[in-house]
Short mmCIF file of C-alpha atoms in Angstrom, two decimals:
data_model
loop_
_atom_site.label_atom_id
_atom_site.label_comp_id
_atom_site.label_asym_id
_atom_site.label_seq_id
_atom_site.Cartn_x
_atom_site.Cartn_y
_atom_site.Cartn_z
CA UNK A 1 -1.70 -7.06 -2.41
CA UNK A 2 1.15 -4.01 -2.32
CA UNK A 3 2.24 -4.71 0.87
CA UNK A 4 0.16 -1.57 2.42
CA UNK A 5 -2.48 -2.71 4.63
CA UNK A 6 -4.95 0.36 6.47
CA UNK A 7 -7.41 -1.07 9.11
CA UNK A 8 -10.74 -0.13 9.46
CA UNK A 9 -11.44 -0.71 5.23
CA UNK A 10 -14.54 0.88 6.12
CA UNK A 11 -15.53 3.07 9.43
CA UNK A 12 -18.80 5.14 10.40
CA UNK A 13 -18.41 7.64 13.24
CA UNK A 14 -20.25 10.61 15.23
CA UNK A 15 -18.98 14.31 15.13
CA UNK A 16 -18.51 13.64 18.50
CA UNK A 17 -16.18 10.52 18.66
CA UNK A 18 -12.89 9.73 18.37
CA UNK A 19 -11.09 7.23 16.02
CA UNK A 20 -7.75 6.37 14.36
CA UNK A 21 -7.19 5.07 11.15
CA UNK A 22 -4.27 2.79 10.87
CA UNK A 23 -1.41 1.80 8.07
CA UNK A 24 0.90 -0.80 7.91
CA UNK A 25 4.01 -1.69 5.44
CA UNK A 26 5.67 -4.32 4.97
CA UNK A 27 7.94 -3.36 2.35
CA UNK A 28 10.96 -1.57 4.28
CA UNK A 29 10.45 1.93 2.97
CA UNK A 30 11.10 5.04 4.80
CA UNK A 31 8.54 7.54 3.60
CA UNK A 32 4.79 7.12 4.56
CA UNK A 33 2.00 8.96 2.73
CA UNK A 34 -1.99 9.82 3.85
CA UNK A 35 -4.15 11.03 1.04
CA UNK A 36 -8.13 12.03 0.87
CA UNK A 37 -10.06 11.40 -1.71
CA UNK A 38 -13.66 12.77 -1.74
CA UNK A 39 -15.83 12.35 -4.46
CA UNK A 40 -15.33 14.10 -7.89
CA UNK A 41 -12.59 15.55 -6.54
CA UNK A 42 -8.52 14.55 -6.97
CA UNK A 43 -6.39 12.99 -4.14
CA UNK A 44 -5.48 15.36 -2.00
CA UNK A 45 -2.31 14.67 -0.14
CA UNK A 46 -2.71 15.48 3.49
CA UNK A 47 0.42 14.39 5.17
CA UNK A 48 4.02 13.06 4.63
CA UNK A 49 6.62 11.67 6.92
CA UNK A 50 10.51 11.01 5.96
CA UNK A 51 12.28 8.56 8.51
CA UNK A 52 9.47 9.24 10.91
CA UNK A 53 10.00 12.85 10.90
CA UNK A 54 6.72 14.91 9.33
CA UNK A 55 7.61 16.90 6.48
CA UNK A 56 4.66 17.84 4.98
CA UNK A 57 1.20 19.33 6.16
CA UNK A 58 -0.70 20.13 3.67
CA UNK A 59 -2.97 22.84 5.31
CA UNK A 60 -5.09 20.27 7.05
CA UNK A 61 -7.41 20.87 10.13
CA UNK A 62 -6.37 20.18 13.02
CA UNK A 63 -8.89 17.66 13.61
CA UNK A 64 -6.89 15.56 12.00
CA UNK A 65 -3.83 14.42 13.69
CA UNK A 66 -0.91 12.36 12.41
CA UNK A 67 0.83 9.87 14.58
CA UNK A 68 4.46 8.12 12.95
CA UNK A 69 5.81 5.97 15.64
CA UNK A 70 7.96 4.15 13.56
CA UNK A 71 8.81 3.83 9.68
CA UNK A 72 6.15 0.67 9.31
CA UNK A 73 3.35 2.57 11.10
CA UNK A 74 1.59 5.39 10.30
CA UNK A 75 -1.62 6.47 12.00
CA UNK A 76 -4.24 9.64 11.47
CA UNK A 77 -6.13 9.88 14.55
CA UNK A 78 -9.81 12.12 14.21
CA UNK A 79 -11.90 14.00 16.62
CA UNK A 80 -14.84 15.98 16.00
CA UNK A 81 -14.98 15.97 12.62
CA UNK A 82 -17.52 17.18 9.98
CA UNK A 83 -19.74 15.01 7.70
CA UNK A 84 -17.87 16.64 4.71
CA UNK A 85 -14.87 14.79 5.81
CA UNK A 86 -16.09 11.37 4.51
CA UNK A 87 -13.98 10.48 2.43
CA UNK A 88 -11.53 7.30 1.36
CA UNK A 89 -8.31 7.59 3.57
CA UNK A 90 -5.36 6.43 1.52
CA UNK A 91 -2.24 5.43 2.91
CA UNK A 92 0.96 4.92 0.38
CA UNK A 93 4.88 4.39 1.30
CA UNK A 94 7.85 4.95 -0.55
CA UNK A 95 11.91 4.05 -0.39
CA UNK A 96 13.42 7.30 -0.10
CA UNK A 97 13.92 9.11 -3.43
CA UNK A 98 11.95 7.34 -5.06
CA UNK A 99 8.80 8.59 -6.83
CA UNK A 100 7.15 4.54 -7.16
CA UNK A 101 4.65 4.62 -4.22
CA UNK A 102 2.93 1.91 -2.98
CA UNK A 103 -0.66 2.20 -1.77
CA UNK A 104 -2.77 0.43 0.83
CA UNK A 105 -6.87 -0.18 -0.04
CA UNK A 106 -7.89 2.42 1.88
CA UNK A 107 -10.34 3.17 4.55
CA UNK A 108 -14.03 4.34 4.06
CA UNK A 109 -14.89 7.05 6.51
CA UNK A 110 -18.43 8.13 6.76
CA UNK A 111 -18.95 11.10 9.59
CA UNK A 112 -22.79 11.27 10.25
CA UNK B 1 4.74 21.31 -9.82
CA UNK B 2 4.18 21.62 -13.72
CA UNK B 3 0.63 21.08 -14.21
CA UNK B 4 -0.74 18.27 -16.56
CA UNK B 5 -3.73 17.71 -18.91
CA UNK B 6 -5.81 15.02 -19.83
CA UNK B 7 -8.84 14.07 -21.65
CA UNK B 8 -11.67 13.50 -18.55
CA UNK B 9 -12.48 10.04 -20.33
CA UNK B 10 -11.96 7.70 -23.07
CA UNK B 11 -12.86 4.38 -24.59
CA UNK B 12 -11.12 1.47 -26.19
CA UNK B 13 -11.92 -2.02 -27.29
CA UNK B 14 -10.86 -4.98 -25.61
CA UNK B 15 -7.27 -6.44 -27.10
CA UNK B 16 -6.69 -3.18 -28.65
CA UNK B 17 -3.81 -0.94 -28.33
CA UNK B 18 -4.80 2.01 -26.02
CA UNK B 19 -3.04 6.01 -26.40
CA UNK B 20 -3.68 7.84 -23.43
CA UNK B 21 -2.04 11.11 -24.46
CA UNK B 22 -1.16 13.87 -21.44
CA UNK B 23 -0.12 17.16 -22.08
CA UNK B 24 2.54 19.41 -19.74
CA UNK B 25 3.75 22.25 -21.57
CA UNK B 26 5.22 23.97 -18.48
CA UNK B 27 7.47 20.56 -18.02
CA UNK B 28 10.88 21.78 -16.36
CA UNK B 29 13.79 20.37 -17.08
CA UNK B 30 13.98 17.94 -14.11
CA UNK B 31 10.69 16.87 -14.11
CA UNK B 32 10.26 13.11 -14.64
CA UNK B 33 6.65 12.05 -15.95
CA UNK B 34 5.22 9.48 -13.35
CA UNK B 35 1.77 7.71 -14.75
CA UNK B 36 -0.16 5.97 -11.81
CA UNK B 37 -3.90 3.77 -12.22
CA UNK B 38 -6.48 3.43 -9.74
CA UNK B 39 -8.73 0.57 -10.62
CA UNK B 40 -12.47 0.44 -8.53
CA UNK B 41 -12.45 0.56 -5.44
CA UNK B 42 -8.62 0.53 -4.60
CA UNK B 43 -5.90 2.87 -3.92
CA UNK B 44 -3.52 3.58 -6.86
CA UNK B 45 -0.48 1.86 -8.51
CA UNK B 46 2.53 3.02 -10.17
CA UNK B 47 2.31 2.08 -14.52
CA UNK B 48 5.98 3.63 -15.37
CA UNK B 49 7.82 6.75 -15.40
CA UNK B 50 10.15 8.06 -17.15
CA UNK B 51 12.76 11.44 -18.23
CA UNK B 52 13.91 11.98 -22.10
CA UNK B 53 13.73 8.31 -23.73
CA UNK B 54 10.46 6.25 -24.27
CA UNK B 55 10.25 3.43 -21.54
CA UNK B 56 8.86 0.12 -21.38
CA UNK B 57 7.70 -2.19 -18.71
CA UNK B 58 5.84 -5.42 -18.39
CA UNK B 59 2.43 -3.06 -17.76
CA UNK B 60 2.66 -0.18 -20.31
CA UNK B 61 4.74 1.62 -22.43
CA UNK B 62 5.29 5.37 -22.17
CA UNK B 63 6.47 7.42 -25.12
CA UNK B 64 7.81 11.17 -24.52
CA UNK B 65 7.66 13.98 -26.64
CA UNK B 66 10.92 15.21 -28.57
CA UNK B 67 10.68 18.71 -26.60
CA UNK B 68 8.60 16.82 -23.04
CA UNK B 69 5.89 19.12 -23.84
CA UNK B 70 3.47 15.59 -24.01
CA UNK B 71 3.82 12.31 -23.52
CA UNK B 72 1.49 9.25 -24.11
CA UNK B 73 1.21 5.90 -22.09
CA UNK B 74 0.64 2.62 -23.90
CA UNK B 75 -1.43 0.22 -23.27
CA UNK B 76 -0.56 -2.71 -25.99
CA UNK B 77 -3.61 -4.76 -25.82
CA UNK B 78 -6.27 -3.50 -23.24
CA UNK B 79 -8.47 -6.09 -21.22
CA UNK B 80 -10.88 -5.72 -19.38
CA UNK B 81 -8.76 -5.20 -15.82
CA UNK B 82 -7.44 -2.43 -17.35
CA UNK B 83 -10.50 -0.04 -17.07
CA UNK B 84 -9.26 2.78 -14.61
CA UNK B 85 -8.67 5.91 -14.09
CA UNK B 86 -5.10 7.22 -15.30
CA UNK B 87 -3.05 9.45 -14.07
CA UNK B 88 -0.44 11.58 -15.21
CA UNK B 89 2.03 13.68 -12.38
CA UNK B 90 5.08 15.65 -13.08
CA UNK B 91 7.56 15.16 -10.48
CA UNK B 92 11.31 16.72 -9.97
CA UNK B 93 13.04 13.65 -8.92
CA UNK B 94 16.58 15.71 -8.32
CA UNK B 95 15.10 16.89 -4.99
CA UNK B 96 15.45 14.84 -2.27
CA UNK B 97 13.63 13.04 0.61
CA UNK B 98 9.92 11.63 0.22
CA UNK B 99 8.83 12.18 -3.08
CA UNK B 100 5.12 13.79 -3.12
CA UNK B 101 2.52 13.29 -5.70
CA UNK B 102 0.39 15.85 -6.70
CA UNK B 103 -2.36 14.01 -8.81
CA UNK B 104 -5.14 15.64 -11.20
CA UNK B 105 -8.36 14.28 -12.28
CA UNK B 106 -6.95 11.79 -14.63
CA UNK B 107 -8.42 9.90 -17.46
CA UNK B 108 -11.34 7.16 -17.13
CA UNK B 109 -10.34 4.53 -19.03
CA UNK B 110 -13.62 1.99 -20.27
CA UNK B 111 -13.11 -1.17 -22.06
CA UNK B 112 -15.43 -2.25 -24.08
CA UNK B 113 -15.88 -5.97 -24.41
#
């Protein structure tokens, strides 16, 4: 248990629908995180927000679509996406300036 | 970000010591060297990080290179919950904000019982 938790843990979904994944911390930090990681392939870090404000977008489609509505919450919501976006959806947090990041479980997408 | 390498996989026995050696040649000056592990089927956690000196912390130990060019992290006696992947991440802590990670492939760590 970090004190990261990311509901669904595991999600299946159309190219057609929409969903949002959703992270939660618990540990008073100010910098939240989303990560993909496909398999074979390294984490890829996708998004990064600083005291709610996005500071990093790491070239990613704009099917994907952050949401920070606070420094606890983080969301990525996801419409029409592509069966080579399943993936594990990684959500971490940090205090600011520091490098020790805390991450949740993760959520399982599968995009048939 | 400095760019690291590491051995795809390795192998130890159980209650062993472990050396998980990383090399980053290009290391600048105010790059700390962050090692994270992601155990099956979870998201990673931080091991220790450290500068110039070796560090130690209840999970590992991390021993740097005289001139940072490498660095090892120590595993005193592996068990078995210590079969993971390992990562090693160069990161300049001096700038500021959120601090992103940029991790590689990593090594697979399997313990052998």
């Amino acid at each position: 248990e970090t004190g990261v938790t990311q509901t669904p843990r595991h999600l299946v979904m159309g190219m057609t629908n929409k969903k949002s994944l959703k992270c939660e911390q618990h540990l008073g930090h100010n910098a939240m995180y989303w990560y993909k990681q496909s398999a074979k392939k390294p984490l890829e870090l996708m998004f990064v927000y600083n005291f709610k404000e996005q500071t990093e977008n790491n070239s990613v489609p704009s099917r994907f679509s952050p949401e920070c509505p606070n420094s606890s919450h983080l969301f990525l919501h996801l419409h029409t996406l592509q069966p080579e976006d399943s993936a594990l959806y990684l959500c971490a947090s940090s205090r600011e300036g520091s490098s020790e990041q805390y991450f949740g479980p993760g959520t399982r997408l599968t995009v048939t | 970000d400095a760019k690291t390498t590491q051995p795809n996989s390795m192998e130890s026995n159980e209650e062993e010591p472990v050396h998980l050696p990383c090399n980053h040649s290009t290391i600048s000056g105010t790059d700390y060297i962050h090692w994270y592990r992601q155990l099956p089927s979870q998201g990673p956690e931080y091991v220790i990080h450290g500068l110039t000196s070796n560090v130690n912390n209840r999970m590992a130990s991390l021993a740097i290179a005289e001139d940072r060019k490498s660095s090892t992290l120590i595993l005193h006696r592996a068990t078995l919950r210590d079969a993971a992947v390992y990562y090693c991440i160069l990161r300049d802590l001096d700038e500021t904000g959120a601090n992103n990670l940029f991790f590689g492939t990593g090594t697979r760590l399997t313990v052998i019982p």
